[in-house]
PDB file of C-alpha atoms and ligand atoms in Angstrom:
ATOM      1  CA  MET L  19      14.210   9.085  10.622  1.00 94.00           C
ATOM      2  CA  ILE L  20      10.783   8.011   9.922  1.00 96.00           C
ATOM      3  CA  PHE L  21       8.993   9.889   6.791  1.00 97.00           C
ATOM      4  CA  TYR L  22       5.135   9.733   6.801  1.00 97.00           C
ATOM      5  CA  PHE L  23       2.335  10.586   4.824  1.00 98.00           C
ATOM      6  CA  SER L  24      -1.242  10.513   6.388  1.00 97.00           C
ATOM      7  CA  GLY L  25      -4.698  11.701   5.166  1.00 97.00           C
ATOM      8  CA  THR L  26      -7.063  10.782   7.992  1.00 96.00           C
ATOM      9  CA  GLY L  27      -4.451  10.237  10.799  1.00 95.00           C
ATOM     10  CA  ASN L  28      -3.855   6.701  10.957  1.00 96.00           C
ATOM     11  CA  SER L  29      -0.433   6.646   9.479  1.00 97.00           C
ATOM     12  CA  ARG L  30       0.467   9.511  11.506  1.00 95.00           C
ATOM     13  CA  PHE L  31      -0.616   7.811  14.608  1.00 95.00           C
ATOM     14  CA  ALA L  32       1.475   4.736  13.658  1.00 96.00           C
ATOM     15  CA  ALA L  33       4.469   6.969  12.800  1.00 96.00           C
ATOM     16  CA  MET L  34       4.469   8.747  16.029  1.00 95.00           C
ATOM     17  CA  LYS L  35       4.035   5.575  18.143  1.00 95.00           C
ATOM     18  CA  LEU L  36       6.829   3.888  16.038  1.00 97.00           C
ATOM     19  CA  ALA L  37       9.023   7.057  16.580  1.00 96.00           C
ATOM     20  CA  SER L  38       8.560   6.755  20.323  1.00 94.00           C
ATOM     21  CA  LEU L  39       8.964   3.141  20.520  1.00 96.00           C
ATOM     22  CA  THR L  40      12.263   3.058  18.714  1.00 96.00           C
ATOM     23  CA  GLY L  41      13.623   6.417  19.669  1.00 95.00           C
ATOM     24  CA  ASP L  42      13.504   7.926  16.341  1.00 95.00           C
ATOM     25  CA  LYS L  43      11.964  10.977  14.829  1.00 94.00           C
ATOM     26  CA  ALA L  44       9.160  11.267  12.502  1.00 95.00           C
ATOM     27  CA  TYR L  45       8.782  13.690   9.635  1.00 95.00           C
ATOM     28  CA  SER L  46       5.498  14.603   7.681  1.00 96.00           C
ATOM     29  CA  ILE L  47       6.358  14.360   3.888  1.00 97.00           C
ATOM     30  CA  ALA L  48       3.470  16.918   3.289  1.00 97.00           C
ATOM     31  CA  ASP L  49       5.184  19.254   5.630  1.00 96.00           C
ATOM     32  CA  ILE L  50       8.442  18.787   3.777  1.00 95.00           C
ATOM     33  CA  PHE L  51       6.875  19.574   0.538  1.00 94.00           C
ATOM     34  CA  GLY L  52       5.274  22.570   2.205  1.00 92.00           C
ATOM     35  CA  GLY L  53       8.797  23.914   3.123  1.00 91.00           C
ATOM     36  CA  ASP L  54       9.415  22.639   6.585  1.00 88.00           C
ATOM     37  CA  SER L  55      13.061  21.809   7.101  1.00 81.00           C
ATOM     38  CA  PHE L  56      14.366  18.766   8.692  1.00 78.00           C
ATOM     39  CA  LYS L  57      17.389  17.345  10.188  1.00 78.00           C
ATOM     40  CA  LYS L  58      19.029  13.879   9.725  1.00 79.00           C
ATOM     41  CA  GLU L  59      18.560  12.860  13.063  1.00 79.00           C
ATOM     42  CA  GLY L  60      16.853  10.204  15.095  1.00 80.00           C
ATOM     43  CA  LEU L  61      17.952   6.333  14.673  1.00 85.00           C
ATOM     44  CA  PRO L  62      21.320   6.382  12.801  1.00 85.00           C
ATOM     45  CA  ASN L  63      21.393   4.243   9.594  1.00 93.00           C
ATOM     46  CA  VAL L  64      17.738   3.405   9.944  1.00 96.00           C
ATOM     47  CA  THR L  65      15.041   4.967   7.573  1.00 97.00           C
ATOM     48  CA  GLY L  66      11.288   4.188   7.920  1.00 98.00           C
ATOM     49  CA  PHE L  67       8.377   4.994   5.574  1.00 98.00           C
ATOM     50  CA  VAL L  68       4.818   4.908   7.228  1.00 98.00           C
ATOM     51  CA  PHE L  69       1.852   5.691   4.650  1.00 98.00           C
ATOM     52  CA  PRO L  70      -1.625   4.513   3.814  1.00 98.00           C
ATOM     53  CA  VAL L  71      -2.085   2.169   0.665  1.00 98.00           C
ATOM     54  CA  TYR L  72      -4.216   3.799  -2.077  1.00 98.00           C
ATOM     55  CA  TYR L  73      -5.528   1.347  -4.654  1.00 98.00           C
ATOM     56  CA  PHE L  74      -2.871  -1.424  -3.763  1.00 98.00           C
ATOM     57  CA  GLY L  75      -0.082   1.331  -4.395  1.00 98.00           C
ATOM     58  CA  LEU L  76       1.509   4.514  -3.192  1.00 98.00           C
ATOM     59  CA  PRO L  77      -0.107   7.825  -2.432  1.00 98.00           C
ATOM     60  CA  GLU L  78       1.190  10.181  -5.219  1.00 98.00           C
ATOM     61  CA  MET L  79       3.124  12.304  -2.656  1.00 98.00           C
ATOM     62  CA  VAL L  80       4.948   9.259  -1.339  1.00 98.00           C
ATOM     63  CA  LYS L  81       5.994   8.298  -4.839  1.00 98.00           C
ATOM     64  CA  ARG L  82       7.021  11.733  -5.601  1.00 98.00           C
ATOM     65  CA  PHE L  83       9.129  11.934  -2.401  1.00 97.00           C
ATOM     66  CA  ALA L  84      10.665   8.553  -2.902  1.00 98.00           C
ATOM     67  CA  VAL L  85      12.112   9.509  -6.349  1.00 97.00           C
ATOM     68  CA  LEU L  86      13.628  12.960  -5.208  1.00 95.00           C
ATOM     69  CA  PRO L  87      17.290  12.887  -6.350  1.00 91.00           C
ATOM     70  CA  GLY L  88      18.683  13.833  -2.964  1.00 88.00           C
ATOM     71  CA  LEU L  89      16.898  11.275  -0.791  1.00 91.00           C
ATOM     72  CA  ARG L  90      19.143   8.336  -1.396  1.00 88.00           C
ATOM     73  CA  ASP L  91      21.899  10.036   0.318  1.00 88.00           C
ATOM     74  CA  LEU L  92      19.835  10.430   3.456  1.00 90.00           C
ATOM     75  CA  LEU L  93      18.685   6.775   3.528  1.00 94.00           C
ATOM     76  CA  GLY L  94      20.114   4.592   6.182  1.00 93.00           C
ATOM     77  CA  SER L  95      21.335   1.183   5.457  1.00 95.00           C
ATOM     78  CA  TYR L  96      18.210  -0.480   6.893  1.00 97.00           C
ATOM     79  CA  VAL L  97      15.170   0.801   5.231  1.00 98.00           C
ATOM     80  CA  TYR L  98      11.728  -0.247   6.410  1.00 98.00           C
ATOM     81  CA  CYS L  99       8.168   0.433   5.471  1.00 98.00           C
ATOM     82  CA  VAL L 100       4.817   0.089   7.543  1.00 98.00           C
ATOM     83  CA  ILE L 101       1.889   0.368   5.311  1.00 98.00           C
ATOM     84  CA  THR L 102      -1.689   1.084   6.941  1.00 98.00           C
ATOM     85  CA  CYS L 103      -4.552  -0.223   5.126  1.00 98.00           C
ATOM     86  CA  GLY L 104      -8.399  -1.097   5.469  1.00 96.00           C
ATOM     87  CA  ALA L 105      -7.794  -4.735   4.449  1.00 95.00           C
ATOM     88  CA  ASN L 106      -4.902  -5.340   1.988  1.00 95.00           C
ATOM     89  CA  PRO L 107      -1.786  -3.550   0.943  1.00 96.00           C
ATOM     90  CA  ALA L 108      -0.887  -5.904  -2.027  1.00 96.00           C
ATOM     91  CA  ALA L 109       2.312  -4.932  -3.263  1.00 97.00           C
ATOM     92  CA  ALA L 110       2.587  -1.344  -2.244  1.00 97.00           C
ATOM     93  CA  ASP L 111       5.929  -2.239  -0.343  1.00 97.00           C
ATOM     94  CA  ALA L 112       7.613  -3.232  -3.725  1.00 96.00           C
ATOM     95  CA  ALA L 113       6.213   0.021  -5.240  1.00 97.00           C
ATOM     96  CA  LEU L 114       8.229   1.913  -2.591  1.00 97.00           C
ATOM     97  CA  ALA L 115      11.284  -0.224  -3.307  1.00 96.00           C
ATOM     98  CA  LYS L 116      11.008   0.447  -7.164  1.00 96.00           C
ATOM     99  CA  ALA L 117      10.602   4.267  -6.460  1.00 97.00           C
ATOM    100  CA  LEU L 118      13.447   4.197  -3.868  1.00 97.00           C
ATOM    101  CA  GLY L 119      15.734   2.316  -6.385  1.00 95.00           C
ATOM    102  CA  ARG L 120      16.819  -0.113  -3.736  1.00 95.00           C
ATOM    103  CA  GLU L 121      15.789  -2.857  -1.527  1.00 95.00           C
ATOM    104  CA  ILE L 122      13.511  -2.533   1.574  1.00 96.00           C
ATOM    105  CA  ASN L 123      14.906  -4.530   4.498  1.00 98.00           C
ATOM    106  CA  TYR L 124      11.387  -4.964   6.296  1.00 98.00           C
ATOM    107  CA  SER L 125       7.992  -4.352   5.461  1.00 98.00           C
ATOM    108  CA  ALA L 126       4.781  -4.588   7.558  1.00 97.00           C
ATOM    109  CA  SER L 127       1.222  -3.781   7.212  1.00 97.00           C
ATOM    110  CA  LEU L 128      -1.098  -2.507   9.874  1.00 97.00           C
ATOM    111  CA  VAL L 129      -5.006  -3.126   9.432  1.00 97.00           C
ATOM    112  CA  MET L 130      -6.352   0.172  10.516  1.00 96.00           C
ATOM    113  CA  PRO L 131      -9.787   1.834  10.365  1.00 95.00           C
ATOM    114  CA  ASP L 132     -11.022   2.122   6.762  1.00 95.00           C
ATOM    115  CA  ASN L 133     -11.502   5.782   5.600  1.00 96.00           C
ATOM    116  CA  TYR L 134     -12.463   5.435   2.145  1.00 97.00           C
ATOM    117  CA  VAL L 135     -15.820   7.222   2.288  1.00 97.00           C
ATOM    118  CA  ILE L 136     -15.961   7.538  -1.466  1.00 96.00           C
ATOM    119  CA  ALA L 137     -16.464   3.865  -2.005  1.00 95.00           C
ATOM    120  CA  TYR L 138     -18.189   2.708   0.983  1.00 94.00           C
ATOM    121  CA  ASN L 139     -19.109   3.631   4.722  1.00 95.00           C
ATOM    122  CA  PRO L 140     -15.860   4.213   6.681  1.00 94.00           C
ATOM    123  CA  SER L 141     -15.240   2.146   9.881  1.00 90.00           C
ATOM    124  CA  GLY L 142     -17.711   3.132  12.648  1.00 90.00           C
ATOM    125  CA  PRO L 143     -16.732   3.945  16.317  1.00 89.00           C
ATOM    126  CA  GLU L 144     -16.826   0.424  17.611  1.00 92.00           C
ATOM    127  CA  LYS L 145     -15.000  -1.116  14.684  1.00 92.00           C
ATOM    128  CA  ALA L 146     -12.350   1.806  14.425  1.00 93.00           C
ATOM    129  CA  LYS L 147     -11.646   1.687  18.241  1.00 92.00           C
ATOM    130  CA  ALA L 148     -11.156  -2.206  17.956  1.00 93.00           C
ATOM    131  CA  ALA L 149      -8.783  -1.821  14.914  1.00 94.00           C
ATOM    132  CA  LEU L 150      -6.798   1.022  16.658  1.00 94.00           C
ATOM    133  CA  LYS L 151      -6.318  -1.153  19.816  1.00 94.00           C
ATOM    134  CA  GLU L 152      -5.187  -4.079  17.609  1.00 96.00           C
ATOM    135  CA  ALA L 153      -2.684  -1.833  15.626  1.00 96.00           C
ATOM    136  CA  ASP L 154      -1.317  -0.464  18.775  1.00 94.00           C
ATOM    137  CA  SER L 155      -0.386  -3.911  19.917  1.00 96.00           C
ATOM    138  CA  LYS L 156       1.024  -4.816  16.375  1.00 98.00           C
ATOM    139  CA  LEU L 157       3.178  -1.467  16.596  1.00 98.00           C
ATOM    140  CA  GLU L 158       4.938  -2.978  19.722  1.00 98.00           C
ATOM    141  CA  ILE L 159       5.842  -6.149  17.777  1.00 98.00           C
ATOM    142  CA  ILE L 160       6.820  -3.997  14.624  1.00 98.00           C
ATOM    143  CA  SER L 161       9.091  -1.729  16.939  1.00 98.00           C
ATOM    144  CA  ARG L 162      10.855  -4.719  18.496  1.00 98.00           C
ATOM    145  CA  ASP L 163      11.626  -6.193  15.003  1.00 98.00           C
ATOM    146  CA  ILE L 164      13.072  -2.899  13.944  1.00 97.00           C
ATOM    147  CA  ASN L 165      15.039  -2.657  16.997  1.00 96.00           C
ATOM    148  CA  ARG L 166      16.602  -5.856  16.083  1.00 97.00           C
ATOM    149  CA  ARG L 167      16.922  -4.860  12.423  1.00 97.00           C
ATOM    150  CA  LYS L 168      14.823  -7.978  11.276  1.00 97.00           C
ATOM    151  CA  GLN L 169      15.004  -8.822   7.478  1.00 97.00           C
ATOM    152  CA  SER L 170      11.519  -9.554   6.164  1.00 95.00           C
ATOM    153  CA  PHE L 171      10.402  -8.618   2.750  1.00 93.00           C
ATOM    154  CA  THR L 172       8.603 -10.958   0.430  1.00 87.00           C
ATOM    155  CA  LYS L 173       7.720 -10.166  -3.265  1.00 86.00           C
ATOM    156  CA  LYS L 174       4.613 -12.382  -4.518  1.00 89.00           C
ATOM    157  CA  ILE L 175       3.662 -12.266  -8.028  1.00 93.00           C
ATOM    158  CA  SER L 176       0.074 -12.534  -7.124  1.00 93.00           C
ATOM    159  CA  LYS L 177       0.314  -9.165  -4.994  1.00 94.00           C
ATOM    160  CA  THR L 178       2.201  -7.465  -7.712  1.00 94.00           C
ATOM    161  CA  LEU L 179      -0.255  -8.550 -10.432  1.00 96.00           C
ATOM    162  CA  ALA L 180      -3.144  -7.138  -7.981  1.00 95.00           C
ATOM    163  CA  SER L 181      -1.466  -3.774  -7.663  1.00 96.00           C
ATOM    164  CA  LYS L 182      -0.901  -3.693 -11.277  1.00 96.00           C
ATOM    165  CA  ALA L 183      -4.347  -4.131 -11.978  1.00 97.00           C
ATOM    166  CA  LEU L 184      -5.813  -1.647  -9.587  1.00 97.00           C
ATOM    167  CA  TYR L 185      -3.438   1.049  -9.269  1.00 98.00           C
ATOM    168  CA  PRO L 186      -4.230   3.031 -12.466  1.00 97.00           C
ATOM    169  CA  PHE L 187      -7.569   3.699 -11.034  1.00 98.00           C
ATOM    170  CA  TYR L 188      -6.004   5.931  -8.482  1.00 98.00           C
ATOM    171  CA  ASN L 189      -5.073   8.458 -11.015  1.00 97.00           C
ATOM    172  CA  LEU L 190      -8.551   8.469 -12.317  1.00 96.00           C
ATOM    173  CA  PHE L 191     -10.096   9.014  -9.065  1.00 96.00           C
ATOM    174  CA  ARG L 192      -7.635  11.568  -7.985  1.00 97.00           C
ATOM    175  CA  THR L 193      -9.794  14.395  -9.749  1.00 97.00           C
ATOM    176  CA  THR L 194     -11.101  17.296  -7.627  1.00 97.00           C
ATOM    177  CA  LEU L 195     -13.941  17.734 -10.074  1.00 97.00           C
ATOM    178  CA  PHE L 196     -16.535  15.966  -7.823  1.00 97.00           C
ATOM    179  CA  TYR L 197     -15.709  17.695  -4.480  1.00 98.00           C
ATOM    180  CA  TYR L 198     -18.119  20.303  -3.211  1.00 97.00           C
ATOM    181  CA  ALA L 199     -19.361  21.909   0.022  1.00 98.00           C
ATOM    182  CA  ASP L 200     -22.974  21.903   0.568  1.00 97.00           C
ATOM    183  CA  ASP L 201     -25.108  24.432   2.545  1.00 97.00           C
ATOM    184  CA  ASN L 202     -24.047  22.990   5.893  1.00 97.00           C
ATOM    185  CA  CYS L 203     -20.482  24.493   5.527  1.00 98.00           C
ATOM    186  CA  VAL L 204     -19.755  27.300   7.944  1.00 97.00           C
ATOM    187  CA  GLY L 205     -16.731  28.536   6.515  1.00 97.00           C
ATOM    188  CA  CYS L 206     -14.512  27.501   9.408  1.00 97.00           C
ATOM    189  CA  GLY L 207     -11.346  26.847   7.200  1.00 97.00           C
ATOM    190  CA  LEU L 208     -10.399  23.403   8.774  1.00 96.00           C
ATOM    191  CA  CYS L 209     -10.383  21.607   5.505  1.00 97.00           C
ATOM    192  CA  GLU L 210      -8.025  24.173   4.080  1.00 97.00           C
ATOM    193  CA  ARG L 211      -5.704  23.904   7.013  1.00 96.00           C
ATOM    194  CA  LEU L 212      -5.634  19.906   6.917  1.00 95.00           C
ATOM    195  CA  CYS L 213      -5.307  19.233   3.247  1.00 97.00           C
ATOM    196  CA  PRO L 214      -1.841  17.898   2.790  1.00 97.00           C
ATOM    197  CA  ASP L 215      -1.740  18.773  -0.803  1.00 97.00           C
ATOM    198  CA  LYS L 216      -2.601  22.620  -0.408  1.00 97.00           C
ATOM    199  CA  ALA L 217      -5.426  21.900  -2.875  1.00 98.00           C
ATOM    200  CA  ILE L 218      -8.067  23.756  -0.909  1.00 98.00           C
ATOM    201  CA  GLU L 219      -8.554  27.526  -0.511  1.00 98.00           C
ATOM    202  CA  ILE L 220     -11.498  29.292   1.198  1.00 98.00           C
ATOM    203  CA  LYS L 221     -13.092  31.665  -1.194  1.00 97.00           C
ATOM    204  CA  GLY L 222     -16.223  33.455  -0.222  1.00 95.00           C
ATOM    205  CA  GLY L 223     -16.592  31.596   2.916  1.00 96.00           C
ATOM    206  CA  LYS L 224     -16.466  28.174   1.249  1.00 97.00           C
ATOM    207  CA  PRO L 225     -13.832  25.711   0.068  1.00 98.00           C
ATOM    208  CA  ASP L 226     -12.531  25.893  -3.392  1.00 98.00           C
ATOM    209  CA  TRP L 227     -10.676  23.035  -4.899  1.00 98.00           C
ATOM    210  CA  MET L 228      -7.686  24.877  -6.706  1.00 97.00           C
ATOM    211  CA  LYS L 229      -5.938  21.790  -8.202  1.00 97.00           C
ATOM    212  CA  TYR L 230      -7.267  19.438 -10.977  1.00 97.00           C
ATOM    213  CA  LYS L 231      -5.864  16.566  -8.978  1.00 98.00           C
ATOM    214  CA  CYS L 232      -5.185  16.100  -5.290  1.00 98.00           C
ATOM    215  CA  GLN L 233      -3.730  13.046  -3.041  1.00 98.00           C
ATOM    216  CA  HIS L 234      -7.402  11.828  -2.765  1.00 98.00           C
ATOM    217  CA  CYS L 235      -6.616  11.056   0.958  1.00 98.00           C
ATOM    218  CA  THR L 236     -10.308  12.053   2.156  1.00 97.00           C
ATOM    219  CA  ALA L 237      -9.137  14.115   5.015  1.00 97.00           C
ATOM    220  CA  CYS L 238     -11.351  17.025   3.847  1.00 97.00           C
ATOM    221  CA  ILE L 239     -14.475  15.018   3.540  1.00 97.00           C
ATOM    222  CA  ASN L 240     -13.776  13.119   6.864  1.00 96.00           C
ATOM    223  CA  ALA L 241     -12.658  15.816   9.001  1.00 95.00           C
ATOM    224  CA  CYS L 242     -15.234  18.487   8.190  1.00 96.00           C
ATOM    225  CA  PRO L 243     -17.229  19.127  11.539  1.00 95.00           C
ATOM    226  CA  GLN L 244     -20.470  19.827   9.579  1.00 96.00           C
ATOM    227  CA  LYS L 245     -20.230  16.739   7.203  1.00 96.00           C
ATOM    228  CA  ALA L 246     -20.601  19.584   4.522  1.00 97.00           C
ATOM    229  CA  ILE L 247     -17.913  18.221   2.118  1.00 98.00           C
ATOM    230  CA  GLN L 248     -19.162  15.751  -0.525  1.00 98.00           C
ATOM    231  CA  PHE L 249     -17.818  13.800  -3.465  1.00 97.00           C
ATOM    232  CA  THR L 250     -20.719  13.482  -5.664  1.00 94.00           C
ATOM    233  CA  ALA L 251     -24.063  13.029  -3.796  1.00 94.00           C
ATOM    234  CA  LEU L 252     -22.893   9.297  -2.902  1.00 93.00           C
ATOM    235  CA  THR L 253     -21.100  10.516   0.394  1.00 96.00           C
ATOM    236  CA  LYS L 254     -23.997  12.435   1.801  1.00 95.00           C
ATOM    237  CA  LYS L 255     -25.439   9.537   3.587  1.00 94.00           C
ATOM    238  CA  ARG L 256     -22.051   7.875   4.676  1.00 96.00           C
ATOM    239  CA  GLY L 257     -20.442   8.177   8.090  1.00 95.00           C
ATOM    240  CA  ARG L 258     -17.017   9.748   8.529  1.00 96.00           C
ATOM    241  CA  TYR L 259     -13.596   8.878  10.080  1.00 95.00           C
ATOM    242  CA  TYR L 260     -10.759  10.803  11.153  1.00 93.00           C
ATOM    243  CA  ILE L 261      -8.225  11.174  13.995  1.00 91.00           C
ATOM    244  CA  LEU L 262      -8.130  14.623  14.679  1.00 71.00           C
ATOM    245  CA  ASN L 263      -4.804  15.633  16.093  1.00 59.00           C
ATOM    246  CA  LEU L 264      -3.909  19.290  15.423  1.00 48.00           C
ATOM    247  CA  ASN L 265      -0.716  19.045  17.296  1.00 51.00           C
ATOM    248  CA  LYS L 266       1.282  17.224  15.022  1.00 53.00           C
ATOM    249  CA  ASN L 267       4.395  16.726  17.337  1.00 50.00           C
ATOM    250  CA  LYS L 268       2.273  14.952  19.950  1.00 50.00           C
ATOM    251  CA  ASN L 269       0.403  11.673  19.667  1.00 47.00           C
ATOM    252  CA  GLU L 270      -2.758  12.645  21.247  1.00 47.00           C
ATOM    253  CA  PRO L 271      -5.507  11.392  18.969  1.00 47.00           C
ATOM    254  CA  ARG L 272      -9.089  12.734  19.365  1.00 49.00           C
ATOM    255  CA  GLU L 273     -11.368  10.648  17.311  1.00 49.00           C
ATOM    256  CA  SER L 274     -14.078  12.191  15.229  1.00 56.00           C
ATOM    257  CA  ASN L 275     -15.921   9.254  14.092  1.00 56.00           C
ATOM    258  CA  ASP L 276     -19.306   9.661  13.167  1.00 57.00           C
ATOM    259  CA  ASN L 277     -21.253   6.788  11.330  1.00 48.00           C
TER     260      ASN L 277
HETATM  261  C1  FMN X 324      -7.773   6.496  -2.101  1.00 67.94           C
HETATM  262  C2  FMN X 324      -7.878   5.529  -1.091  1.00 67.94           C
HETATM  263  C3  FMN X 324      -7.697   4.267  -1.530  1.00 67.94           C
HETATM  264  C4  FMN X 324      -7.481   3.194  -0.635  1.00 67.94           C
HETATM  265  N1  FMN X 324      -7.003   1.938  -1.066  1.00 67.94           N
HETATM  266  C5  FMN X 324      -6.916   0.972  -0.369  1.00 67.94           C
HETATM  267  C6  FMN X 324      -6.489  -0.302  -0.705  1.00 67.94           C
HETATM  268  O1  FMN X 324      -6.033  -0.540  -1.769  1.00 67.94           O
HETATM  269  N2  FMN X 324      -6.405  -1.300   0.122  1.00 67.94           N
HETATM  270  C7  FMN X 324      -6.651  -1.202   1.599  1.00 67.94           C
HETATM  271  O2  FMN X 324      -6.725  -2.099   2.197  1.00 67.94           O
HETATM  272  N3  FMN X 324      -7.206   0.177   2.109  1.00 67.94           N
HETATM  273  C8  FMN X 324      -7.264   1.043   1.162  1.00 67.94           C
HETATM  274  N4  FMN X 324      -7.664   2.343   1.545  1.00 67.94           N
HETATM  275  C9  FMN X 324      -7.783   2.459   3.124  1.00 67.94           C
HETATM  276  C10 FMN X 324      -6.622   3.450   3.681  1.00 67.94           C
HETATM  277  O3  FMN X 324      -5.439   2.746   3.181  1.00 67.94           O
HETATM  278  C11 FMN X 324      -6.557   3.070   5.308  1.00 67.94           C
HETATM  279  O4  FMN X 324      -7.780   3.615   5.797  1.00 67.94           O
HETATM  280  C12 FMN X 324      -5.506   3.918   5.810  1.00 67.94           C
HETATM  281  O5  FMN X 324      -5.085   3.408   7.174  1.00 67.94           O
HETATM  282  C13 FMN X 324      -5.800   5.603   5.783  1.00 67.94           C
HETATM  283  O6  FMN X 324      -4.432   6.114   6.300  1.00 67.94           O
HETATM  284  P1  FMN X 324      -4.455   7.565   6.999  1.00 67.94           P
HETATM  285  O7  FMN X 324      -5.625   7.724   7.982  1.00 67.94           O
HETATM  286  O8  FMN X 324      -3.130   7.611   7.418  1.00 67.94           O
HETATM  287  O9  FMN X 324      -4.772   8.390   5.679  1.00 67.94           O
HETATM  288  C14 FMN X 324      -7.817   3.301   0.822  1.00 67.94           C
HETATM  289  C15 FMN X 324      -8.007   4.712   1.014  1.00 67.94           C
HETATM  290  C16 FMN X 324      -8.350   5.750   0.317  1.00 67.94           C
HETATM  291  C17 FMN X 324      -8.398   7.108   0.661  1.00 67.94           C
HETATM  292  S1  SF4 X 325     -14.340  22.107   7.322  1.00 67.94           S
HETATM  293 FE1  SF4 X 325     -16.411  21.913   6.571  1.00 67.94          FE
HETATM  294  S2  SF4 X 325     -17.352  23.709   7.437  1.00 67.94           S
HETATM  295 FE2  SF4 X 325     -15.195  24.121   7.686  1.00 67.94          FE
HETATM  296  S3  SF4 X 325     -15.003  25.392   5.684  1.00 67.94           S
HETATM  297 FE3  SF4 X 325     -14.472  23.215   5.323  1.00 67.94          FE
HETATM  298  S4  SF4 X 325     -16.350  22.642   4.298  1.00 67.94           S
HETATM  299 FE4  SF4 X 325     -16.730  24.268   5.549  1.00 67.94          FE
HETATM  300  S1  SF4 X 326      -8.463  18.113  -1.249  1.00 67.94           S
HETATM  301 FE1  SF4 X 326      -9.169  16.678   0.245  1.00 67.94          FE
HETATM  302  S2  SF4 X 326      -8.910  14.728  -0.677  1.00 67.94           S
HETATM  303 FE2  SF4 X 326      -7.521  16.089  -1.807  1.00 67.94          FE
HETATM  304  S3  SF4 X 326      -5.661  16.105  -0.854  1.00 67.94           S
HETATM  305 FE3  SF4 X 326      -6.666  17.795  -0.018  1.00 67.94          FE
HETATM  306  S4  SF4 X 326      -7.688  16.803   1.892  1.00 67.94           S
HETATM  307 FE4  SF4 X 326      -6.874  15.213   0.579  1.00 67.94          FE
END
């Protein structure tokens, strides 16, 4: 079984590809929290986690999932994680191991298009295309490693310290206070449908952020076809990055990449 979390599509892309290369089955953590049922199926005795790194650590939902009391019984004897990142995942793998309360047998990171529009311009079309192509080849290697149950997990003090220093800022930035839809919003409802945290409701033809905090995954900002969602005025002039794939059971990415 592969459990994945994805905001803008990179990790879903990686999870689906890994599932097809290893003969496994991928489940969305957000859909499980949303009430979707799942069966213990796919590769026996192997459990994978695929997710983006946030502030050198875990997305809140991944952490919440990893500590679920019943999860331990579902885990295989071989547990791996593949962390997608813009540049550096630091010790996010060690954070997962800690949350699961067990060791991780294999950890890999994948540099993929950067989506963090709140801090800087996300990867433009050319850069994104090149990164996805490279990630695609690296996934072939990772899947071979998994198929032969390679053991590879190294804990480094420098990575742990970097994660310890940066991760607290994630919780601060998870506030929904600064999101708004500007006059370009046409009320299509896509942001509400894509939000993995069910934090958005369309009210009076515009999105309303219903929770004080969300995953901060940037799916809403990046996927809005009108570029109508902002997080303060900072995001107005920035590009957007999203792999639009509304059929979650098929890996058919359609890139919406406007920079
Ligand atoms: C809130 C947030 C924090 C991020 N922090 C990091 C980081 O610490 N290091 C890094 O290399 N990339 C960081 N990124 C980039 C994402 O991890 C990267 O683009 C990832 O592949 C996105 O995956 P997704 O499309 O499945 O959501 C961050 C992105 C977001 C939205
Ligand atoms: S996706 Fe954009 S245009 Fe559609 S409802 Fe949301 S903010 Fe408005
Ligand atoms: S509100 Fe936007 S940033 Fe927050 S979890 Fe939903 S889609 Fe992601």
